[in-house]
Coordinates of C-alpha atoms in Angstrom, one line a residue:
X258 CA 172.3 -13.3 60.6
X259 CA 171.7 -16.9 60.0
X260 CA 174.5 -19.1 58.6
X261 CA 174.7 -22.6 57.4
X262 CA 176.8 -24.6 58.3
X263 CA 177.8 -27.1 55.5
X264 CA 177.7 -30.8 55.9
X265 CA 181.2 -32.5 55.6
X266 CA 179.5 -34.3 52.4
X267 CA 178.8 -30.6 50.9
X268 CA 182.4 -29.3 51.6
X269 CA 184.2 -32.7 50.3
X270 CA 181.6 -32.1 46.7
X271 CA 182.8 -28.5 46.2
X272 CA 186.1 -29.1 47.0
X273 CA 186.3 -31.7 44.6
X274 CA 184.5 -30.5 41.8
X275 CA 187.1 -27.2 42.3
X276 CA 190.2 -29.6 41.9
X277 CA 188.7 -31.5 38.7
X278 CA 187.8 -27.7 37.0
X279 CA 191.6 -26.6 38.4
X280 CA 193.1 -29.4 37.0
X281 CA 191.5 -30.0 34.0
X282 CA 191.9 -25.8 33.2
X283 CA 195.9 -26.4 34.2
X284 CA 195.8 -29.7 31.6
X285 CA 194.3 -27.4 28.7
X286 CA 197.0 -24.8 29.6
X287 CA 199.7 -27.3 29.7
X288 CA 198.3 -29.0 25.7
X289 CA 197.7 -25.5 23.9
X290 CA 201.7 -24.5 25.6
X291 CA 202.8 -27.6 23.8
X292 CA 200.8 -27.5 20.8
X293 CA 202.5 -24.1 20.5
X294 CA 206.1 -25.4 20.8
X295 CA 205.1 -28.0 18.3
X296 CA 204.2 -25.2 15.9
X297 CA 206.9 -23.2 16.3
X298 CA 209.5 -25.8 16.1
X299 CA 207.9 -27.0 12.8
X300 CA 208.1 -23.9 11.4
X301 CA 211.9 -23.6 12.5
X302 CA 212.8 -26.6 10.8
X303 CA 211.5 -26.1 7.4
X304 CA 212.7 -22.3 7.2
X305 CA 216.5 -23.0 8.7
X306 CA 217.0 -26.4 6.3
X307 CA 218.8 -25.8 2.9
X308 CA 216.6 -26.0 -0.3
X309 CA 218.3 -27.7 -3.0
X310 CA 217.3 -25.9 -6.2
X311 CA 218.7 -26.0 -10.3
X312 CA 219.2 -22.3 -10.7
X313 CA 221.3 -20.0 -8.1
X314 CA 219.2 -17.5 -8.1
X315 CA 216.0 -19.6 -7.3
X316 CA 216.3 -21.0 -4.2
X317 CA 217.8 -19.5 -0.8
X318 CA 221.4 -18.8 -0.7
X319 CA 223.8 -21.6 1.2
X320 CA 225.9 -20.2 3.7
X321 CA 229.8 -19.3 2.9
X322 CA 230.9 -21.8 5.8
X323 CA 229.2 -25.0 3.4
X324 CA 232.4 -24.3 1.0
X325 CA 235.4 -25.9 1.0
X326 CA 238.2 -24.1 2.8
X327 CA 239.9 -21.0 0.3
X328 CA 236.5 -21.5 -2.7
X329 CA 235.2 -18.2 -3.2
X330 CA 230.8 -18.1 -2.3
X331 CA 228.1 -16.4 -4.1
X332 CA 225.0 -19.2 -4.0
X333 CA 227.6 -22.0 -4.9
X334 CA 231.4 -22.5 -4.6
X335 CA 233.9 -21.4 -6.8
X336 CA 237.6 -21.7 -6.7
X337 CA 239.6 -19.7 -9.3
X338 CA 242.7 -21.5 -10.8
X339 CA 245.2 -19.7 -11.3
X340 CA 247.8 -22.6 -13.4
X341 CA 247.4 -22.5 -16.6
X342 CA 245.9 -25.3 -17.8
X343 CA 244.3 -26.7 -21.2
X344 CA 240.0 -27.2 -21.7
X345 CA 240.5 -30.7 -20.9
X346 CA 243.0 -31.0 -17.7
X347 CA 241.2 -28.2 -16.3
X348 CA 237.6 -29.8 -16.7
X349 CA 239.7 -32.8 -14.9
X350 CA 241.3 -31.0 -12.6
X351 CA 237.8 -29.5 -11.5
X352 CA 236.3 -33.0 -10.5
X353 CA 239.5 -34.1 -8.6
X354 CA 237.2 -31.7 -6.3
X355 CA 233.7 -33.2 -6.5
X356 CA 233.1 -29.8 -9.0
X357 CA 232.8 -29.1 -12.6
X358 CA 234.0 -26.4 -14.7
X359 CA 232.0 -23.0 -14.6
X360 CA 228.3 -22.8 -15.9
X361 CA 226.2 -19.6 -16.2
X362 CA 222.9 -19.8 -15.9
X363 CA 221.8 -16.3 -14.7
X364 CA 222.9 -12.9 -15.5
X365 CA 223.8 -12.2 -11.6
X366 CA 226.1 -15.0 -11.5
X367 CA 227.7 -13.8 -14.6
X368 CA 228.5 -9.8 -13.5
X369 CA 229.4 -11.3 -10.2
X370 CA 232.3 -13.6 -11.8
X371 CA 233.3 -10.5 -14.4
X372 CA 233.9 -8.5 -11.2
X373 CA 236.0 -11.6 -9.8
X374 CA 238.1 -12.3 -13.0
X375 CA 240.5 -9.7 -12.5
X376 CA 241.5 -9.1 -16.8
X377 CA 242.4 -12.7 -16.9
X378 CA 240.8 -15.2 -18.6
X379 CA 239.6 -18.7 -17.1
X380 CA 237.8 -21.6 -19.0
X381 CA 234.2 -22.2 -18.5
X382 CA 232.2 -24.9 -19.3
X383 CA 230.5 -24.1 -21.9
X384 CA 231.8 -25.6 -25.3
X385 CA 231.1 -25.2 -29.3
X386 CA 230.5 -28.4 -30.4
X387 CA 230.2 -28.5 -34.5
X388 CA 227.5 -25.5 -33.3
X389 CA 226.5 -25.8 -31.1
X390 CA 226.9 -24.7 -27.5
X391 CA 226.4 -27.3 -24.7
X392 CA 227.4 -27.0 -21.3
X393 CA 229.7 -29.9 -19.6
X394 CA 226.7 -31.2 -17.8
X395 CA 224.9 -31.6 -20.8
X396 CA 222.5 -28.5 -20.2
X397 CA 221.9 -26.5 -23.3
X398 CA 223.2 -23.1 -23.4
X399 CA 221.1 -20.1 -22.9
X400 CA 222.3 -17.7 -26.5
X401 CA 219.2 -14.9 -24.3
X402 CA 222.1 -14.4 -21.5
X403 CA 225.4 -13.5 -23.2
X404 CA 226.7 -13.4 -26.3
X405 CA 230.1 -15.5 -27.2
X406 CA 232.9 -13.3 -29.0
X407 CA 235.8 -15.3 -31.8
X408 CA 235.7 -18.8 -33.0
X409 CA 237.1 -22.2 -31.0
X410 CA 235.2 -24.5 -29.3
X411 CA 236.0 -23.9 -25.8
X412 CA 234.8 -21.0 -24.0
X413 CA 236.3 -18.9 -21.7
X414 CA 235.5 -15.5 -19.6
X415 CA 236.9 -12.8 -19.1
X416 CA 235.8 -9.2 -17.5
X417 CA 234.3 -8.0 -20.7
X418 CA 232.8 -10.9 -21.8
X419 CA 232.6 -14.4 -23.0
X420 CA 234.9 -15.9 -26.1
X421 CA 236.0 -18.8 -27.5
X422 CA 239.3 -20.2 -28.5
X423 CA 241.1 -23.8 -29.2
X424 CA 240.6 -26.2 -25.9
X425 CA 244.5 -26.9 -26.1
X426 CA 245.2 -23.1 -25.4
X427 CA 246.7 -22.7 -21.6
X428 CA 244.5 -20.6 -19.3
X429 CA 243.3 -20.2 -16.0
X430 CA 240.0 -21.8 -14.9
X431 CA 236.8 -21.5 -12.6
X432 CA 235.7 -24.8 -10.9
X433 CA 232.5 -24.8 -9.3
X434 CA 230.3 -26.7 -6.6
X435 CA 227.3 -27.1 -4.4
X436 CA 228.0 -26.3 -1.1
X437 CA 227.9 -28.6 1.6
X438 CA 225.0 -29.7 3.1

């Protein structure tokens, strides 16, 4: 058997040529690891932050910590009032707290507060304005989700529906607010 011996020139070219495809293979393993993370930690950040959205049941549901300490949670913040209170004070009252009185927009929003009412009745804000219905924010009332029972302007719920009555009349109201964020 005949071997060769390699010259030291040989050995020092193969050796290095082994180191440069080592490292460069470890540097390609090291850039697709942190392209990886970078992916993955994109991806974190846009599904764990809070979407803002107009309609509670569009958009994904805030957690019950982002309420203010004793507000009730189902997609926003609501405290119910129990002292009796006219429209007016209690649509006051309500912003005293960065809130405003009740709307309904969606028809799970409405059963869920029916449920909550417990046979009382609490003021909204929704009001009859020479006839027309208007919420306090100005957004125009939706006639396709409930009906409203009696004659007043001010509206008020109560677990079997929606009526109205004079704004002077004492009652119990609902404020409501975004949660934290």
């Amino acid at each position: 058997m005949m071997y060769r011996l390699e010259t030291e020139e040989e050995t020092r070219r193969t050796h290095s040529c082994g180191n440069l495809r080592k490292n460069i293979c470890f540097w390609r393993v090291v850039a697709a690891a942190c392209l990886v993370l970078f992916i993955f930690g994109v991806i974190f950040i846009l599904t764990s932050r809070p979407r803002s959205c107009s309609n509670g049941d569009q958009c994904v549901p805030a957690q019950k910590e982002q309420c203010p300490e004793g507000w009730a949670f189902y997609r926003f913040c609501f405290t119910f009032n129990s002292t009796l209170k006219s429209f007016e004070v209690a649509k006051n009252f309500c912003s005293l707290y960065n809130a405003s009185l009740l709307e309904i927009e969606s028809l799970s929003k409405l059963v869920w507060l029916k449920s909550k009412s417990d046979k009382k009745d609490y003021w909204i804000g929704l009001r009859n304005e020479s006839g027309v219905f208007q919420w306090v924010s100005g957004a125009p009332y939706n006639d396709t989700l409930f009906k409203v029972y009696s004659t007043g302007e001010c509206a008020y719920i109560r677990n079997n529906g929606i009526f109205l009555s004079e704004c002077t009349t004492p009652r119990r109201s609902i404020c409501e607010k975004r949660p934290y964020n």
